[in-house]
Amino acid sequence: MREFLVEITTNVPEGTDPAEVARRRAAEAVRARELAATGNLVRLWRPVGELRSISLWRAADETELHEKVLGTLPLRSWMTLAVTAVETHPNDPGKPDTPA
C-alpha cells in the first residue's frame, strides 16, 4: 500500500438545501469510519481556524485512491483535492527500526 497526503477543501454550492448538506455530512462521517476500518484513512487533521482538512490515506496506487476511496465520499462532488504521494524518509524519527 502506498501513502498519500491529501488536502481537501469542501465548498457547498450556494443555494444547497441545508437538509441535503446535513445528510451528506452525516453520511461522510459514516464513510470516513468505514475507510478508517479498512486501513485507507489513516489520519485526519483540520488546520486551526480553517475549513479544510489534511489527511493521510493508503491505497494500492493513485488511481485506486481516486476511484475506490476518495470517489466514494458523499461530499466528493463538492471537494477540491490536492494529492501528494509520500514515502518514508530515511531519517524519519517515527520509522520502525529495522534489524541490522
C-alpha positions in Angstrom: 0.0 0.0 0.0 1.2 3.5 -0.9 0.6 6.5 1.3 -0.8 9.8 0.2 -1.2 13.2 1.8 -4.5 14.7 0.7 -5.6 18.3 1.2 -9.3 18.6 1.0 -11.3 21.8 0.6 -15.1 21.4 0.6 -17.3 24.1 -0.9 -21.0 23.6 -0.6 -22.8 25.1 -3.7 -24.7 28.2 -2.9 -28.4 27.6 -2.5 -28.0 24.0 -1.4 -30.8 22.9 0.9 -29.4 22.7 4.5 -31.0 19.3 4.9 -29.0 18.0 2.0 -25.8 19.4 3.5 -26.6 17.8 6.9 -27.5 14.5 5.2 -24.2 14.4 3.2 -22.1 15.4 6.2 -23.7 12.6 8.3 -23.0 10.1 5.5 -19.5 11.5 5.2 -18.8 10.7 8.9 -20.1 7.1 8.4 -18.0 6.6 5.3 -14.8 8.0 7.0 -15.2 5.5 9.8 -15.6 2.7 7.2 -12.5 3.8 5.3 -10.6 4.0 8.6 -11.6 0.5 9.5 -10.3 -0.8 6.1 -7.0 1.0 6.6 -7.5 3.5 3.8 -7.9 6.6 6.0 -5.0 6.7 8.4 -5.1 10.2 9.9 -7.3 13.3 9.5 -6.5 16.9 10.7 -8.0 20.3 10.3 -5.7 23.3 10.3 -6.6 25.6 13.2 -9.1 28.3 12.1 -9.6 26.8 8.6 -12.4 24.9 6.9 -10.2 22.4 5.1 -8.6 19.1 6.1 -5.2 17.4 5.7 -5.3 13.7 5.7 -3.1 10.6 5.3 -4.5 7.8 3.1 -3.4 4.4 1.9 -4.2 2.8 -1.4 -2.5 0.5 -3.9 -1.9 3.4 -6.2 -3.3 6.9 -7.0 -5.9 5.5 -9.4 -7.4 3.3 -6.7 -7.2 6.2 -4.2 -9.3 8.4 -6.5 -11.7 5.8 -7.9 -12.3 3.4 -5.0 -11.5 5.5 -1.9 -11.9 9.3 -2.3 -14.5 8.8 -5.0 -16.8 7.1 -2.5 -17.0 10.1 -0.2 -20.5 11.6 -0.1 -19.1 15.1 -0.2 -16.7 14.3 -3.1 -18.6 16.3 -5.7 -18.1 19.4 -3.5 -14.4 18.8 -2.8 -11.2 20.1 -4.3 -8.3 17.8 -3.7 -4.5 18.1 -3.7 -2.9 14.7 -3.6 0.8 14.1 -2.9 2.3 10.6 -2.9 4.7 10.2 0.1 7.2 7.7 1.2 9.2 7.2 4.4 12.2 9.4 4.8 15.4 7.5 6.0 15.7 9.9 8.9 12.0 9.7 10.0 12.1 9.5 13.8 8.8 7.6 13.7 10.1 4.9 11.4 10.3 1.4 13.0 13.9 0.2 13.5 15.0 -2.4 11.0 17.2 -5.2 12.2 20.9 -4.9 11.1 
